[in-house]
PDB file of C-alpha atoms in Angstrom:
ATOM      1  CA  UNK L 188       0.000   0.000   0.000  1.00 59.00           C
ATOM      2  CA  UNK L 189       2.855   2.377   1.246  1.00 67.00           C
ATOM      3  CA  UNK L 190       4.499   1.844  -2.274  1.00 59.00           C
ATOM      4  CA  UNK L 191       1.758   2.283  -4.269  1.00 59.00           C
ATOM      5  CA  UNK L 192       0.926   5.962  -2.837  1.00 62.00           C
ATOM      6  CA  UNK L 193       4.793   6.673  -2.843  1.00 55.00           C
ATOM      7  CA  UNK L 194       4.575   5.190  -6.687  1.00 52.00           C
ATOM      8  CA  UNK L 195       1.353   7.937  -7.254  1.00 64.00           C
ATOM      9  CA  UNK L 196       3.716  10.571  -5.633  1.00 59.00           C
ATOM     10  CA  UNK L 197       6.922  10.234  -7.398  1.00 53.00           C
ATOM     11  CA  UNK L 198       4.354  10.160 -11.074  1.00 56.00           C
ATOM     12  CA  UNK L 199       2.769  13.365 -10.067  1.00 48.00           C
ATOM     13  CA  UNK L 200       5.635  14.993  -9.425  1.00 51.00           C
ATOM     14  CA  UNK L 201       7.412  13.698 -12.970  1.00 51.00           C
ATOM     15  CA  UNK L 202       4.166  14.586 -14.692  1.00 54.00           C
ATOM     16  CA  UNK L 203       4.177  18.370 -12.789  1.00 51.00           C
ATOM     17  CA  UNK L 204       7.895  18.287 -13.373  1.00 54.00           C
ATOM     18  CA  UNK L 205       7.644  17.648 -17.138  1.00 53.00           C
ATOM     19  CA  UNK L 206       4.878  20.647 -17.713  1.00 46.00           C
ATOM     20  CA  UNK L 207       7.392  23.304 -16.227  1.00 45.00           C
ATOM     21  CA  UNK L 208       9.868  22.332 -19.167  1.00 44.00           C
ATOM     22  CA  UNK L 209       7.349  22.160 -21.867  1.00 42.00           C
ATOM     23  CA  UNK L 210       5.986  25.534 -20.391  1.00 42.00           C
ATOM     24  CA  UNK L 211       9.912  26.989 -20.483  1.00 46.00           C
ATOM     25  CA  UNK L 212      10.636  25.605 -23.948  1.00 45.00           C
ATOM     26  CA  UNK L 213       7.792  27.476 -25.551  1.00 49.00           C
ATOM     27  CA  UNK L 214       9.744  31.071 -24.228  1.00 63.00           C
ATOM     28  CA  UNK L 215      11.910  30.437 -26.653  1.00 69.00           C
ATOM     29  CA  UNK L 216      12.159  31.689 -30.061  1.00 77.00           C
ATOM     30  CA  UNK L 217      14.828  31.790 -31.978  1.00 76.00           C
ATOM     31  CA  UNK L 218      18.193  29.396 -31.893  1.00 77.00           C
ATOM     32  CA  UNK L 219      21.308  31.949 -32.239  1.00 79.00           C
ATOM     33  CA  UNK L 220      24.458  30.744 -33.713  1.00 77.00           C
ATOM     34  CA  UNK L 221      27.457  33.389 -32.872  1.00 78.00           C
ATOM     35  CA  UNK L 222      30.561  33.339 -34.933  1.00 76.00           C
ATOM     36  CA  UNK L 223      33.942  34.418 -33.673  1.00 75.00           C
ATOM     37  CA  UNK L 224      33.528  38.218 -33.744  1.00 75.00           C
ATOM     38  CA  UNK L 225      30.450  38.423 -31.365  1.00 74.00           C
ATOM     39  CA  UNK L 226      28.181  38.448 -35.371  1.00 75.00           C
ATOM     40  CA  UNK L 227      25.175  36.610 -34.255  1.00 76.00           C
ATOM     41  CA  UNK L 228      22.804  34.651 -36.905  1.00 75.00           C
ATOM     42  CA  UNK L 229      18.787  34.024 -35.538  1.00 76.00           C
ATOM     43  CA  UNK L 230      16.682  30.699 -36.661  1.00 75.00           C
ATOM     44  CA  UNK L 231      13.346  30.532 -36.150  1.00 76.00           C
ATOM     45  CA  UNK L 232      12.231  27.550 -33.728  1.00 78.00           C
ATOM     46  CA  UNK L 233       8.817  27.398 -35.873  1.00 79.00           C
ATOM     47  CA  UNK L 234      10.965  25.910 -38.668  1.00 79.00           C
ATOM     48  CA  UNK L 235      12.321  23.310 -36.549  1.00 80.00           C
ATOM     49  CA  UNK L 236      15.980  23.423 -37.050  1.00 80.00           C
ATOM     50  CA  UNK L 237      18.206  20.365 -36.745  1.00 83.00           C
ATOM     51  CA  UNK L 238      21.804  21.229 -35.673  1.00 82.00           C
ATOM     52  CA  UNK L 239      24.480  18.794 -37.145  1.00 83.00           C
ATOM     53  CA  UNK L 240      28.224  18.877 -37.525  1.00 82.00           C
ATOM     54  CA  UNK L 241      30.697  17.839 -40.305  1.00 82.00           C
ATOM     55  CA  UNK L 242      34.254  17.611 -40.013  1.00 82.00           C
ATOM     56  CA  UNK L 243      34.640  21.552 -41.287  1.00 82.00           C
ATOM     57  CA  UNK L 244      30.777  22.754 -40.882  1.00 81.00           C
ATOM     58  CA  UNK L 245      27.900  23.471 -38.851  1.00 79.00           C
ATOM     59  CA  UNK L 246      24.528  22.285 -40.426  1.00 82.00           C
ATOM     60  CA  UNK L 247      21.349  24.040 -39.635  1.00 80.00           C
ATOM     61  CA  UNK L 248      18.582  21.732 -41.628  1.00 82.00           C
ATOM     62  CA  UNK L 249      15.077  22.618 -41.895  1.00 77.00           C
ATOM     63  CA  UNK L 250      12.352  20.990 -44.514  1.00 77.00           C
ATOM     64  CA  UNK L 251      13.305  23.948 -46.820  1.00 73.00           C
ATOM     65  CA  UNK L 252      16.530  24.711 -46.318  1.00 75.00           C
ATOM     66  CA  UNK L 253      20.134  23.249 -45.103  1.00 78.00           C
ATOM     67  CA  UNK L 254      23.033  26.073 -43.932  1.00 78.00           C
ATOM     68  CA  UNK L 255      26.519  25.375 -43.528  1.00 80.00           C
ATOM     69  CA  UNK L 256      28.856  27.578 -41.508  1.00 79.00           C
ATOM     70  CA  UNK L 257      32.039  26.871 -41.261  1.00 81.00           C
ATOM     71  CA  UNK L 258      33.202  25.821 -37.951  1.00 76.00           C
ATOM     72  CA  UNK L 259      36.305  27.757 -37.740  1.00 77.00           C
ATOM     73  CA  UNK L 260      34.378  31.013 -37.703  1.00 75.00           C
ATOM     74  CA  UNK L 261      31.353  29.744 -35.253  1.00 68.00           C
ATOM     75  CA  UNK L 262      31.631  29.854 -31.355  1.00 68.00           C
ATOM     76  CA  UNK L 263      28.183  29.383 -29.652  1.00 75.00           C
ATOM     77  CA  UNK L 264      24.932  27.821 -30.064  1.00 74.00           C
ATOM     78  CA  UNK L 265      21.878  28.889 -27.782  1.00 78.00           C
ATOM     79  CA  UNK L 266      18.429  29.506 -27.339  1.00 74.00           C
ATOM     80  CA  UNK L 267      17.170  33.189 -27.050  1.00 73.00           C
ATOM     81  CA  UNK L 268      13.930  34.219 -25.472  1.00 67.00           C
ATOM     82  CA  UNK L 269      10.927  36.389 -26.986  1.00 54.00           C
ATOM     83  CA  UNK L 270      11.173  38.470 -23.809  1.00 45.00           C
ATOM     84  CA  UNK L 271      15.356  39.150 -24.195  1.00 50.00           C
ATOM     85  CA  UNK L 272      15.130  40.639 -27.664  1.00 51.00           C
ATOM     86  CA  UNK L 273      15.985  44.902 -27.476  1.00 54.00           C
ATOM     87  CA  UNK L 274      16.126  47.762 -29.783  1.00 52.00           C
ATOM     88  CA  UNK L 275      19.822  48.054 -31.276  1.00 50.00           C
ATOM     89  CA  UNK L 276      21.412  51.013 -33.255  1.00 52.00           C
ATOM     90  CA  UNK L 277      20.675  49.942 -36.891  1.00 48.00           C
ATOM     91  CA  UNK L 278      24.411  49.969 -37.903  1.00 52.00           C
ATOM     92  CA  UNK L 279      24.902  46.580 -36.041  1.00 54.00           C
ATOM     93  CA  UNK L 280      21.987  44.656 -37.003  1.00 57.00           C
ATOM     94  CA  UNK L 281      22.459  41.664 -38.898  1.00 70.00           C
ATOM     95  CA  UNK L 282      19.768  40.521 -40.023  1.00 81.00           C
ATOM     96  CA  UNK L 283      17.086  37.288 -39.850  1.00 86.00           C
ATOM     97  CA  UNK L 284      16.827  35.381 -43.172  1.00 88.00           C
ATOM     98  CA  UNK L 285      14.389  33.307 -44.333  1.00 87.00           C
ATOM     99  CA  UNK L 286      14.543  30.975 -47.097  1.00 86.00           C
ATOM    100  CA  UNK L 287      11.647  29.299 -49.511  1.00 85.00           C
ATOM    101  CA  UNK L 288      10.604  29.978 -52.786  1.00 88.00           C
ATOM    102  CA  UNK L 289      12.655  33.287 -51.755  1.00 90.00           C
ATOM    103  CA  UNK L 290      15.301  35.099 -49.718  1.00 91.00           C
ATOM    104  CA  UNK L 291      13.591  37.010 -47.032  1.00 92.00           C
ATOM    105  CA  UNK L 292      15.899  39.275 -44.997  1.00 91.00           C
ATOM    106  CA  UNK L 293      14.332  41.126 -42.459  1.00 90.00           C
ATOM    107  CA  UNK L 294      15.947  43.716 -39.824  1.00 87.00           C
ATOM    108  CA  UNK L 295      18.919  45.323 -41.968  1.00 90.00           C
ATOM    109  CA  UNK L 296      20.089  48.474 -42.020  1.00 90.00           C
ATOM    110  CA  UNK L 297      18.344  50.451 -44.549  1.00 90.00           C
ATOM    111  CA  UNK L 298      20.426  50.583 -48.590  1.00 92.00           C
ATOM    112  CA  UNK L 299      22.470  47.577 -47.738  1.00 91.00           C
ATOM    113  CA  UNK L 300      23.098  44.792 -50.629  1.00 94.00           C
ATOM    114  CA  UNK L 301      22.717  41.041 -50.207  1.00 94.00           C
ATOM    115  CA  UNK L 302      23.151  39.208 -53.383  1.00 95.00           C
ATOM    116  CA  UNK L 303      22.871  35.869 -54.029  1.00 94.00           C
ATOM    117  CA  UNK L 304      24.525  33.324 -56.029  1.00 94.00           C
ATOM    118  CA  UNK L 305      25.029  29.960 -57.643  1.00 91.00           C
ATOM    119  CA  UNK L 306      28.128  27.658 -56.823  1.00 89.00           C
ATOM    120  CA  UNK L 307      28.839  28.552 -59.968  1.00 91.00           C
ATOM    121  CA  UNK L 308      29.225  31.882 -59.360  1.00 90.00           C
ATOM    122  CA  UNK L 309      26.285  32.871 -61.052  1.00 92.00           C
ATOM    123  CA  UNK L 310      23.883  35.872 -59.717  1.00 94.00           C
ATOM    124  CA  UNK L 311      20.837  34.315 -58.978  1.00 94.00           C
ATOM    125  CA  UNK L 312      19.785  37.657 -57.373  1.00 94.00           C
ATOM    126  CA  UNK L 313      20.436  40.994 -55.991  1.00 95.00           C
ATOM    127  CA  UNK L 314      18.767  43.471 -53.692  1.00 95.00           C
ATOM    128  CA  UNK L 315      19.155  46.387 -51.649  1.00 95.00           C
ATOM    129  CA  UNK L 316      16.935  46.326 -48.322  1.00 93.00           C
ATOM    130  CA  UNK L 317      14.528  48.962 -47.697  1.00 93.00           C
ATOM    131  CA  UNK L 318      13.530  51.575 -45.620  1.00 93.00           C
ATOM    132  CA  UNK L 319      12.100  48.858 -43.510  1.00 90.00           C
ATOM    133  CA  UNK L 320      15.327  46.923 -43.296  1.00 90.00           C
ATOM    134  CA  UNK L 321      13.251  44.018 -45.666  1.00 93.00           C
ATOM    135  CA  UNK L 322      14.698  42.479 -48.714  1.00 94.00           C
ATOM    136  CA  UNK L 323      13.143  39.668 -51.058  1.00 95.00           C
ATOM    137  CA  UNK L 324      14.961  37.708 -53.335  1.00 95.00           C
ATOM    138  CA  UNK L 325      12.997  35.241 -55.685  1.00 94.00           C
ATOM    139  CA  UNK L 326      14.836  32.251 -56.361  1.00 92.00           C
ATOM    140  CA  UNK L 327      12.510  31.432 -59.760  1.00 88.00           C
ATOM    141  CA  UNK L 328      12.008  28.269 -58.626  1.00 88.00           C
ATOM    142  CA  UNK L 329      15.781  26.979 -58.719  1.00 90.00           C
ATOM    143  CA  UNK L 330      17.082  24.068 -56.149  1.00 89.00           C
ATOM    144  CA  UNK L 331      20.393  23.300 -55.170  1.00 90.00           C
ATOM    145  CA  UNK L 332      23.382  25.307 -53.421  1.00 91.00           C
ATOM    146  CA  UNK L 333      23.411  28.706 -53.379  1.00 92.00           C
ATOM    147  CA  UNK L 334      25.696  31.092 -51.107  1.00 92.00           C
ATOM    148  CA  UNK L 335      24.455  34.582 -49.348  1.00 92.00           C
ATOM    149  CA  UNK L 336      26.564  37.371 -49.384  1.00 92.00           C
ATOM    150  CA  UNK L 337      25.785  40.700 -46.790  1.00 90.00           C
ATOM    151  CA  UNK L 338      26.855  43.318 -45.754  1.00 85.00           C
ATOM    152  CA  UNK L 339      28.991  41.686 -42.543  1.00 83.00           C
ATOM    153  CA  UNK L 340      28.365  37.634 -43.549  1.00 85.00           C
ATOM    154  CA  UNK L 341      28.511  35.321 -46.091  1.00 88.00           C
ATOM    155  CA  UNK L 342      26.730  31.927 -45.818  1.00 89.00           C
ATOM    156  CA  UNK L 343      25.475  28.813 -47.941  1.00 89.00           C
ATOM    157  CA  UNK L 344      22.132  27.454 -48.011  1.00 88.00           C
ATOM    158  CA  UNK L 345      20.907  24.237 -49.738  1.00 87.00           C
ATOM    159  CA  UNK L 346      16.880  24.471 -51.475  1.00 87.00           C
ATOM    160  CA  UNK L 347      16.419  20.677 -52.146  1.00 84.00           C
TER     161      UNK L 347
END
């Protein structure tokens, strides 16, 4: 008898135990990869990113899109809250892309470039962001590799 109520308490107290980290994970927003000069890179959580390793990159994989950093330049990996993010001066942003049948940039600074290419090295697009800090790039429909280049990063991304 004594072990069944002890059994009942220890289960309540997983199952009350469990809803506090369910309730903590879903503060979280973003997953922030930081590279070696303090340049930090957002992905959204809604796109369920899947963090892997090769032997000279870090893989972010989603269902639309795969990004390789290379290791070398990449020093932390964490989870940042709704509640923790602040006004900056627009001069350091850098940016949150987004990647489907486009290139979404949001939060640049205003008349800054981001082009993108082919592993070929052929422009695939080009745009300055707006007033707004937005840019779109249309990708016409293309698959395969294709590399980012910004204002303060460079990056690859894989459409499959």
């Amino acid at each position: 008898m004594r072990f069944k109520t002890n059994l009942r308490k220890l289960t309540c107290l997983l199952l009350l135990s469990m809803a506090g980290v369910s309730a903590m994970a879903a503060d979280y927003v973003h997953v922030k990869v930081s590279d070696a000069d303090g340049t930090a890179t957002f992905f959204a959580l809604a796109d369920k990113p899947v963090v892997s390793f090769t032997s000279d990159f870090l893989v972010l994989t989603t269902k639309k899109q795969t990004v390789q950093y290379p290791i070398a330049d990449y020093r932390k990996i964490e989870f940042t809250e709704a509640t923790g993010i602040t006004s900056v001066d627009a001069s350091s942003k850098t940016g949150i892309f987004t990647i489907g049948s486009s290139l979404k940039g949001e939060q640049l600074p205003a008349g800054r470039k981001v082009t993108v290419y082919a592993v070929n090295g052929e422009v695939i697009g080009s745009a300055t962001a707006s007033q707004c800090g937005t840019v779109e790039i249309p990708l016409n429909g293309k698959s395969g590799i294709f590399i980012v280049k910004t204002y303060s990063k460079t990056f690859k991304f894989i459409v499959k």
